mmCIF file of C-alpha atoms in Angstrom:
data_model
loop_
_atom_site.group_PDB
_atom_site.id
_atom_site.type_symbol
_atom_site.label_atom_id
_atom_site.label_comp_id
_atom_site.label_asym_id
_atom_site.label_seq_id
_atom_site.Cartn_x
_atom_site.Cartn_y
_atom_site.Cartn_z
ATOM 1 C CA UNK L 281 87.803 70.296 -27.206
ATOM 2 C CA UNK L 282 84.947 69.651 -24.805
ATOM 3 C CA UNK L 283 81.977 67.966 -26.536
ATOM 4 C CA UNK L 284 78.645 68.248 -24.658
ATOM 5 C CA UNK L 285 75.994 67.053 -27.134
ATOM 6 C CA UNK L 286 74.072 64.654 -24.828
ATOM 7 C CA UNK L 287 70.666 65.832 -26.004
ATOM 8 C CA UNK L 288 69.061 66.112 -29.407
ATOM 9 C CA UNK L 289 67.913 69.586 -30.582
ATOM 10 C CA UNK L 290 64.370 69.291 -29.484
ATOM 11 C CA UNK L 291 63.638 72.826 -30.633
ATOM 12 C CA UNK L 292 63.423 71.392 -34.115
ATOM 13 C CA UNK L 293 60.210 69.568 -33.193
ATOM 14 C CA UNK L 294 56.674 70.497 -32.442
ATOM 15 C CA UNK L 295 56.138 70.776 -28.631
ATOM 16 C CA UNK L 296 53.712 67.761 -28.578
ATOM 17 C CA UNK L 297 56.401 65.496 -30.094
ATOM 18 C CA UNK L 298 59.216 66.348 -27.671
ATOM 19 C CA UNK L 299 58.138 63.820 -24.988
ATOM 20 C CA UNK L 300 58.080 60.888 -27.423
ATOM 21 C CA UNK L 301 61.499 61.765 -28.770
ATOM 22 C CA UNK L 302 62.979 62.185 -25.300
ATOM 23 C CA UNK L 303 61.537 58.706 -24.162
ATOM 24 C CA UNK L 304 63.112 57.132 -27.320
ATOM 25 C CA UNK L 305 66.501 58.860 -26.714
ATOM 26 C CA UNK L 306 66.567 57.905 -23.130
ATOM 27 C CA UNK L 307 66.011 54.244 -23.991
ATOM 28 C CA UNK L 308 68.774 54.465 -26.586
ATOM 29 C CA UNK L 309 71.165 56.072 -23.952
ATOM 30 C CA UNK L 310 70.356 53.159 -21.582
ATOM 31 C CA UNK L 311 71.730 50.809 -24.222
ATOM 32 C CA UNK L 312 74.813 52.963 -24.612
ATOM 33 C CA UNK L 313 75.511 52.756 -20.831
ATOM 34 C CA UNK L 314 74.864 49.023 -20.762
ATOM 35 C CA UNK L 315 77.330 48.568 -23.569
ATOM 36 C CA UNK L 316 80.011 50.718 -21.955
ATOM 37 C CA UNK L 317 79.493 48.966 -18.624
ATOM 38 C CA UNK L 318 79.709 45.442 -20.175
ATOM 39 C CA UNK L 319 82.927 46.372 -22.101
ATOM 40 C CA UNK L 320 84.656 47.690 -18.922
ATOM 41 C CA UNK L 321 83.186 45.435 -16.227
ATOM 42 C CA UNK L 322 86.364 43.323 -15.772
ATOM 43 C CA UNK L 323 88.301 46.537 -15.009
ATOM 44 C CA UNK L 324 85.626 47.659 -12.564
ATOM 45 C CA UNK L 325 85.767 44.364 -10.689
ATOM 46 C CA UNK L 326 89.602 44.210 -10.638
ATOM 47 C CA UNK L 327 89.705 47.771 -9.160
ATOM 48 C CA UNK L 328 87.124 46.642 -6.461
ATOM 49 C CA UNK L 329 89.588 43.987 -5.251
ATOM 50 C CA UNK L 330 92.434 46.623 -4.961
ATOM 51 C CA UNK L 331 90.545 48.494 -2.315
ATOM 52 C CA UNK L 332 91.355 47.595 1.220
ATOM 53 C CA UNK L 333 88.553 46.330 3.556
ATOM 54 C CA UNK L 334 87.635 47.695 7.039
ATOM 55 C CA UNK L 335 84.743 45.214 7.480
ATOM 56 C CA UNK L 336 82.751 47.577 9.651
ATOM 57 C CA UNK L 337 83.052 50.661 11.844
ATOM 58 C CA UNK L 338 80.589 51.288 14.645
ATOM 59 C CA UNK L 339 81.669 54.875 15.105
ATOM 60 C CA UNK L 340 81.334 57.015 11.992
ATOM 61 C CA UNK L 341 80.774 60.594 11.011
ATOM 62 C CA UNK L 342 79.782 62.383 7.803
ATOM 63 C CA UNK L 343 83.231 61.708 6.360
ATOM 64 C CA UNK L 344 82.102 58.081 5.690
ATOM 65 C CA UNK L 345 79.621 59.236 3.136
ATOM 66 C CA UNK L 346 82.417 60.743 1.028
ATOM 67 C CA UNK L 347 84.507 57.666 1.510
ATOM 68 C CA UNK L 348 81.642 55.452 0.216
ATOM 69 C CA UNK L 349 81.325 57.611 -2.951
ATOM 70 C CA UNK L 350 85.101 57.723 -3.442
ATOM 71 C CA UNK L 351 85.260 53.944 -3.501
ATOM 72 C CA UNK L 352 82.639 53.751 -6.239
ATOM 73 C CA UNK L 353 84.444 56.488 -8.284
ATOM 74 C CA UNK L 354 87.636 54.460 -8.050
ATOM 75 C CA UNK L 355 85.811 51.251 -9.180
ATOM 76 C CA UNK L 356 84.422 53.061 -12.272
ATOM 77 C CA UNK L 357 87.687 54.734 -13.099
ATOM 78 C CA UNK L 358 87.089 58.357 -12.095
ATOM 79 C CA UNK L 359 90.427 58.804 -10.404
ATOM 80 C CA UNK L 360 90.612 62.570 -10.170
ATOM 81 C CA UNK L 361 87.214 62.824 -8.494
ATOM 82 C CA UNK L 362 88.194 59.984 -6.252
ATOM 83 C CA UNK L 363 91.261 61.791 -5.026
ATOM 84 C CA UNK L 364 89.340 64.914 -4.407
ATOM 85 C CA UNK L 365 86.645 63.166 -2.359
ATOM 86 C CA UNK L 366 89.118 61.206 -0.223
ATOM 87 C CA UNK L 367 91.023 64.457 0.479
ATOM 88 C CA UNK L 368 87.838 66.108 1.687
ATOM 89 C CA UNK L 369 86.819 62.998 3.605
ATOM 90 C CA UNK L 370 90.254 62.743 5.300
ATOM 91 C CA UNK L 371 90.022 66.382 6.397
ATOM 92 C CA UNK L 372 86.483 65.959 7.729
ATOM 93 C CA UNK L 373 87.715 62.851 9.700
ATOM 94 C CA UNK L 374 90.516 64.810 11.152
ATOM 95 C CA UNK L 375 88.121 67.530 12.319
ATOM 96 C CA UNK L 376 85.808 64.849 13.648
ATOM 97 C CA UNK L 377 88.420 63.224 15.954
ATOM 98 C CA UNK L 378 89.599 66.606 17.218
ATOM 99 C CA UNK L 379 86.059 67.739 18.090
ATOM 100 C CA UNK L 380 85.397 64.336 19.662
ATOM 101 C CA UNK L 381 88.396 65.061 21.999
ATOM 102 C CA UNK L 382 87.191 68.587 22.640
ATOM 103 C CA UNK L 383 90.202 70.063 20.824
ATOM 104 C CA UNK L 384 88.332 73.087 19.220
ATOM 105 C CA UNK L 385 91.648 74.874 18.621
ATOM 106 C CA UNK L 386 92.434 72.198 16.005
ATOM 107 C CA UNK L 387 89.528 73.612 13.923
ATOM 108 C CA UNK L 388 89.907 77.363 14.196
ATOM 109 C CA UNK L 389 92.476 79.637 15.665
ATOM 110 C CA UNK L 390 93.019 83.432 16.138
ATOM 111 C CA UNK L 391 95.682 85.252 14.100
ATOM 112 C CA UNK L 392 97.842 88.183 15.079
ATOM 113 C CA UNK L 393 95.000 90.563 14.122
ATOM 114 C CA UNK L 394 92.544 88.825 16.396
ATOM 115 C CA UNK L 395 90.555 87.309 13.522
ATOM 116 C CA UNK L 396 89.272 83.778 13.551
ATOM 117 C CA UNK L 397 90.972 81.653 10.910
ATOM 118 C CA UNK L 398 90.627 77.989 9.831
ATOM 119 C CA UNK L 399 93.487 75.742 10.899
ATOM 120 C CA UNK L 400 95.182 74.153 7.899
ATOM 121 C CA UNK L 401 95.070 70.413 7.589
ATOM 122 C CA UNK L 402 98.877 70.140 7.943
ATOM 123 C CA UNK L 403 98.860 72.142 11.214
ATOM 124 C CA UNK L 404 95.829 70.189 12.429
ATOM 125 C CA UNK L 405 97.818 66.960 11.886
ATOM 126 C CA UNK L 406 100.721 68.318 13.738
ATOM 127 C CA UNK L 407 98.499 69.292 16.663
ATOM 128 C CA UNK L 408 96.813 65.870 16.751
ATOM 129 C CA UNK L 409 100.198 64.110 16.692
ATOM 130 C CA UNK L 410 101.390 66.290 19.657
ATOM 131 C CA UNK L 411 98.408 65.244 21.820
ATOM 132 C CA UNK L 412 98.412 61.570 20.668
ATOM 133 C CA UNK L 413 95.138 61.684 18.882
ATOM 134 C CA UNK L 414 97.027 60.032 16.057
ATOM 135 C CA UNK L 415 100.329 58.266 15.848
ATOM 136 C CA UNK L 416 103.218 58.944 13.584
ATOM 137 C CA UNK L 417 102.057 56.211 11.095
ATOM 138 C CA UNK L 418 98.565 57.869 10.785
ATOM 139 C CA UNK L 419 100.170 61.233 10.504
ATOM 140 C CA UNK L 420 102.331 60.046 7.569
ATOM 141 C CA UNK L 421 99.285 58.465 5.810
ATOM 142 C CA UNK L 422 97.102 61.408 6.328
ATOM 143 C CA UNK L 423 99.774 63.862 5.248
ATOM 144 C CA UNK L 424 100.423 61.954 2.081
ATOM 145 C CA UNK L 425 96.591 62.238 1.377
ATOM 146 C CA UNK L 426 96.842 65.996 2.083
ATOM 147 C CA UNK L 427 99.706 66.406 -0.340
ATOM 148 C CA UNK L 428 98.116 64.478 -3.177
ATOM 149 C CA UNK L 429 94.721 66.100 -2.658
ATOM 150 C CA UNK L 430 96.199 69.657 -2.722
ATOM 151 C CA UNK L 431 97.978 68.873 -5.933
ATOM 152 C CA UNK L 432 94.638 67.679 -7.359
ATOM 153 C CA UNK L 433 92.351 70.513 -6.061
ATOM 154 C CA UNK L 434 94.767 73.296 -6.976
ATOM 155 C CA UNK L 435 95.159 71.573 -10.344
ATOM 156 C CA UNK L 436 98.885 72.242 -10.324
ATOM 157 C CA UNK L 437 100.673 71.919 -13.636
ATOM 158 C CA UNK L 438 102.417 68.625 -12.731
ATOM 159 C CA UNK L 439 99.034 67.214 -11.792
ATOM 160 C CA UNK L 440 97.533 68.199 -15.145
ATOM 161 C CA UNK L 441 100.322 66.319 -16.964
ATOM 162 C CA UNK L 442 99.950 63.075 -15.037
ATOM 163 C CA UNK L 443 99.033 60.081 -17.216
ATOM 164 C CA UNK L 444 95.995 57.976 -16.290
ATOM 165 C CA UNK L 445 98.030 55.165 -14.680
ATOM 166 C CA UNK L 446 99.648 57.639 -12.313
ATOM 167 C CA UNK L 447 96.299 59.126 -11.398
ATOM 168 C CA UNK L 448 95.100 55.604 -10.700
ATOM 169 C CA UNK L 449 98.062 54.958 -8.368
ATOM 170 C CA UNK L 450 97.362 58.219 -6.576
ATOM 171 C CA UNK L 451 93.724 57.403 -6.229
ATOM 172 C CA UNK L 452 94.230 53.845 -4.745
ATOM 173 C CA UNK L 453 97.007 55.157 -2.568
ATOM 174 C CA UNK L 454 94.885 57.890 -0.847
ATOM 175 C CA UNK L 455 91.901 55.570 -0.648
ATOM 176 C CA UNK L 456 93.726 52.806 1.044
ATOM 177 C CA UNK L 457 95.672 55.228 3.228
ATOM 178 C CA UNK L 458 92.437 56.640 4.643
ATOM 179 C CA UNK L 459 91.017 53.112 5.254
ATOM 180 C CA UNK L 460 94.211 52.193 6.994
ATOM 181 C CA UNK L 461 93.981 55.231 9.364
ATOM 182 C CA UNK L 462 90.317 54.453 10.116
ATOM 183 C CA UNK L 463 91.212 50.929 11.125
ATOM 184 C CA UNK L 464 94.120 52.230 13.271
ATOM 185 C CA UNK L 465 92.019 54.814 15.071
ATOM 186 C CA UNK L 466 88.683 52.939 15.410
ATOM 187 C CA UNK L 467 89.998 49.349 15.325
ATOM 188 C CA UNK L 468 88.944 46.503 13.002
ATOM 189 C CA UNK L 469 87.886 43.765 15.472
ATOM 190 C CA UNK L 470 85.252 41.516 14.015
ATOM 191 C CA UNK L 471 82.939 40.314 16.753
ATOM 192 C CA UNK L 472 80.411 37.532 16.091
ATOM 193 C CA UNK L 473 78.245 39.076 18.810
ATOM 194 C CA UNK L 474 77.673 42.078 16.530
ATOM 195 C CA UNK L 475 75.808 39.965 13.968
ATOM 196 C CA UNK L 476 72.326 41.225 14.863
ATOM 197 C CA UNK L 477 73.325 44.867 14.633
ATOM 198 C CA UNK L 478 75.246 44.149 11.431
ATOM 199 C CA UNK L 479 72.278 42.418 9.814
ATOM 200 C CA UNK L 480 69.997 45.399 10.620
ATOM 201 C CA UNK L 481 72.505 47.921 9.215
ATOM 202 C CA UNK L 482 73.110 45.818 6.085
ATOM 203 C CA UNK L 483 69.480 46.585 4.972
ATOM 204 C CA UNK L 484 70.103 50.327 4.962
ATOM 205 C CA UNK L 485 70.072 51.585 1.397
ATOM 206 C CA UNK L 486 73.594 53.047 1.633
ATOM 207 C CA UNK L 487 75.006 49.567 2.398
ATOM 208 C CA UNK L 488 73.700 47.719 -0.710
ATOM 209 C CA UNK L 489 72.483 48.660 -4.236
ATOM 210 C CA UNK L 490 70.324 45.602 -4.832
ATOM 211 C CA UNK L 491 68.941 42.441 -3.281
ATOM 212 C CA UNK L 492 71.638 40.410 -5.074
ATOM 213 C CA UNK L 493 74.438 42.583 -3.592
ATOM 214 C CA UNK L 494 72.756 42.241 -0.168
ATOM 215 C CA UNK L 495 72.903 38.438 -0.386
ATOM 216 C CA UNK L 496 76.491 38.640 -1.588
ATOM 217 C CA UNK L 497 77.521 40.855 1.319
ATOM 218 C CA UNK L 498 75.731 38.748 3.836
ATOM 219 C CA UNK L 499 77.771 35.771 2.691
ATOM 220 C CA UNK L 500 81.034 37.701 2.932
ATOM 221 C CA UNK L 501 80.005 39.148 6.357
ATOM 222 C CA UNK L 502 79.235 35.825 7.960
ATOM 223 C CA UNK L 503 82.488 34.249 6.575
ATOM 224 C CA UNK L 504 84.374 36.834 8.731
ATOM 225 C CA UNK L 505 82.016 36.689 11.711
ATOM 226 C CA UNK L 506 81.847 32.934 11.934
ATOM 227 C CA UNK L 507 85.408 32.358 10.655
ATOM 228 C CA UNK L 508 84.645 29.316 8.502
ATOM 229 C CA UNK L 509 84.025 28.733 4.834
ATOM 230 C CA UNK L 510 80.368 29.003 4.114
ATOM 231 C CA UNK L 511 80.714 28.999 0.293
ATOM 232 C CA UNK L 512 81.126 25.864 -1.875
ATOM 233 C CA UNK L 513 84.116 25.577 -4.148
ATOM 234 C CA UNK L 514 83.685 27.169 -7.741
ATOM 235 C CA UNK L 515 83.837 23.580 -9.165
ATOM 236 C CA UNK L 516 80.673 22.549 -7.286
ATOM 237 C CA UNK L 517 77.465 23.188 -9.237
ATOM 238 C CA UNK L 518 75.031 20.971 -7.283
ATOM 239 C CA UNK L 519 74.820 19.840 -3.654
ATOM 240 C CA UNK L 520 73.241 16.495 -2.879
ATOM 241 C CA UNK L 521 72.143 15.364 0.593
ATOM 242 C CA UNK L 522 71.098 11.800 1.502
ATOM 243 C CA UNK L 523 69.646 11.311 5.012
ATOM 244 C CA UNK L 524 66.809 10.209 7.245
ATOM 245 C CA UNK L 525 64.239 12.847 7.964
ATOM 246 C CA UNK L 526 61.003 13.384 9.832
ATOM 247 C CA UNK L 527 58.305 15.186 7.850
ATOM 248 C CA UNK L 528 57.450 18.045 10.140
ATOM 249 C CA UNK L 529 55.177 20.003 7.850
ATOM 250 C CA UNK L 530 53.840 19.658 4.334
ATOM 251 C CA UNK L 531 51.526 21.621 1.970
ATOM 252 C CA UNK L 532 51.079 21.950 -1.784
ATOM 253 C CA UNK L 533 54.211 24.052 -2.392
ATOM 254 C CA UNK L 534 56.733 22.950 0.280
ATOM 255 C CA UNK L 535 57.714 20.052 2.547
ATOM 256 C CA UNK L 536 59.593 20.718 5.829
ATOM 257 C CA UNK L 537 62.103 17.995 6.705
ATOM 258 C CA UNK L 538 63.725 17.647 10.010
ATOM 259 C CA UNK L 539 67.051 15.805 10.034
ATOM 260 C CA UNK L 540 67.068 12.896 12.450
ATOM 261 C CA UNK L 541 70.172 13.080 14.532
ATOM 262 C CA UNK L 542 72.092 9.775 14.545
ATOM 263 C CA UNK L 543 74.000 10.603 17.725
ATOM 264 C CA UNK L 544 72.456 9.442 20.996
ATOM 265 C CA UNK L 545 71.537 11.851 23.739
ATOM 266 C CA UNK L 546 71.506 14.843 21.398
ATOM 267 C CA UNK L 547 68.617 17.186 20.812
ATOM 268 C CA UNK L 548 70.150 18.823 17.770
ATOM 269 C CA UNK L 549 67.854 18.771 14.720
ATOM 270 C CA UNK L 550 68.480 20.476 11.351
ATOM 271 C CA UNK L 551 65.481 21.638 9.315
ATOM 272 C CA UNK L 552 65.382 21.822 5.504
ATOM 273 C CA UNK L 553 62.552 23.575 3.541
ATOM 274 C CA UNK L 554 62.202 21.783 0.204
ATOM 275 C CA UNK L 555 60.180 23.149 -2.691
ATOM 276 C CA UNK L 556 57.713 20.693 -4.346
ATOM 277 C CA UNK L 557 58.187 20.649 -8.115
ATOM 278 C CA UNK L 558 56.514 18.206 -10.493
ATOM 279 C CA UNK L 559 58.992 15.387 -9.616
ATOM 280 C CA UNK L 560 58.566 16.000 -5.887
ATOM 281 C CA UNK L 561 54.769 16.079 -6.203
ATOM 282 C CA UNK L 562 54.769 12.686 -8.020
ATOM 283 C CA UNK L 563 57.057 11.166 -5.325
ATOM 284 C CA UNK L 564 55.035 12.534 -2.421
ATOM 285 C CA UNK L 565 51.804 11.216 -3.858
ATOM 286 C CA UNK L 566 53.446 7.777 -4.476
ATOM 287 C CA UNK L 567 54.532 7.602 -0.850
ATOM 288 C CA UNK L 568 51.285 9.151 0.565
ATOM 289 C CA UNK L 569 53.422 11.304 2.818
ATOM 290 C CA UNK L 570 52.015 13.365 5.698
ATOM 291 C CA UNK L 571 53.408 15.214 8.779
ATOM 292 C CA UNK L 572 55.089 12.786 11.200
ATOM 293 C CA UNK L 573 56.309 10.259 8.640
ATOM 294 C CA UNK L 574 59.953 9.130 8.787
ATOM 295 C CA UNK L 575 61.599 9.079 5.330
ATOM 296 C CA UNK L 576 64.936 8.471 3.632
ATOM 297 C CA UNK L 577 65.314 11.246 1.085
ATOM 298 C CA UNK L 578 67.798 12.382 -1.574
ATOM 299 C CA UNK L 579 67.469 16.241 -2.008
ATOM 300 C CA UNK L 580 69.536 18.549 -3.975
ATOM 301 C CA UNK L 581 70.164 22.255 -4.578
ATOM 302 C CA UNK L 582 71.829 24.132 -7.369
ATOM 303 C CA UNK L 583 74.769 26.224 -6.262
ATOM 304 C CA UNK L 584 74.443 29.909 -7.214
ATOM 305 C CA UNK L 585 77.123 32.404 -8.449
ATOM 306 C CA UNK L 586 78.072 33.193 -4.840
ATOM 307 C CA UNK L 587 78.898 29.475 -4.139
ATOM 308 C CA UNK L 588 75.815 29.007 -1.941
ATOM 309 C CA UNK L 589 72.872 26.581 -2.143
ATOM 310 C CA UNK L 590 69.475 28.010 -3.065
ATOM 311 C CA UNK L 591 66.133 26.244 -3.325
ATOM 312 C CA UNK L 592 66.114 22.607 -2.351
ATOM 313 C CA UNK L 593 64.233 19.948 -4.387
ATOM 314 C CA UNK L 594 63.491 16.229 -3.970
ATOM 315 C CA UNK L 595 65.384 13.720 -6.173
ATOM 316 C CA UNK L 596 64.086 10.662 -4.356
ATOM 317 C CA UNK L 597 62.120 9.973 -1.209
ATOM 318 C CA UNK L 598 60.894 6.822 0.485
ATOM 319 C CA UNK L 599 58.778 6.254 3.638
ATOM 320 C CA UNK L 600 60.579 4.180 6.240
#
């Protein structure tokens, strides 16, 4: 049985009452969605970690749009839809690399009657393998996607009878197969010199769903680009710093501190922007601080959920 009662029978109401009822029902449905999401969030996150990473591809085609959606479908547990989208994305990718190499005969061909026909994905893969557009490993991965996708799209009897755990296995298999092929064909080199381009691209709406996710992705991105740990351990909740600083700027809301390098013959200086809360205001007034003063300060920052410091505050400060 297919139940599809997602709206109330608004025909029972007078026309001027419908909008009020709809608004109430939409708010109620928001709560239903929030509850469903909260109950399943552990599974969503676990599935996210099952998806292989590419890091970034400079060269992409329209196939990447479908891959993005397929990843989200897998996260939320829509395995059949994920399989279908990956299959279409893989076929579009195959056409993309053939057209890029000017192999138009991989896309369409002429049959015995002189009619133009589409080349099947299996034949296209064979043709690509023959001219070294793909290697045997890529052929095997893409052909496995093709087989699983055909079973799904044609909705064969054996596919209909698959339990949810088998569908899940098929979905993650085709998803990771395609990502492996993309890495093989386009490469997965992480180059620190690409950071400006990556930062610009990260602000595109398709690359993040919220400011919080953007910050999270920036942390991850720089950990790969810079190749060192930029996140504090999960056990660390507060970071404290004790050092000599020069007050380089100060106003009612913020004080800029320049770390004084203790090594001789070095021009390296680190700057910290510290918010002035009530404690900081009291300490600054006590010391009568102004730009140019040298101070010894204890500053601290609470570590956020991503393991990174946030706003800095003054714990203690004394003019030297």
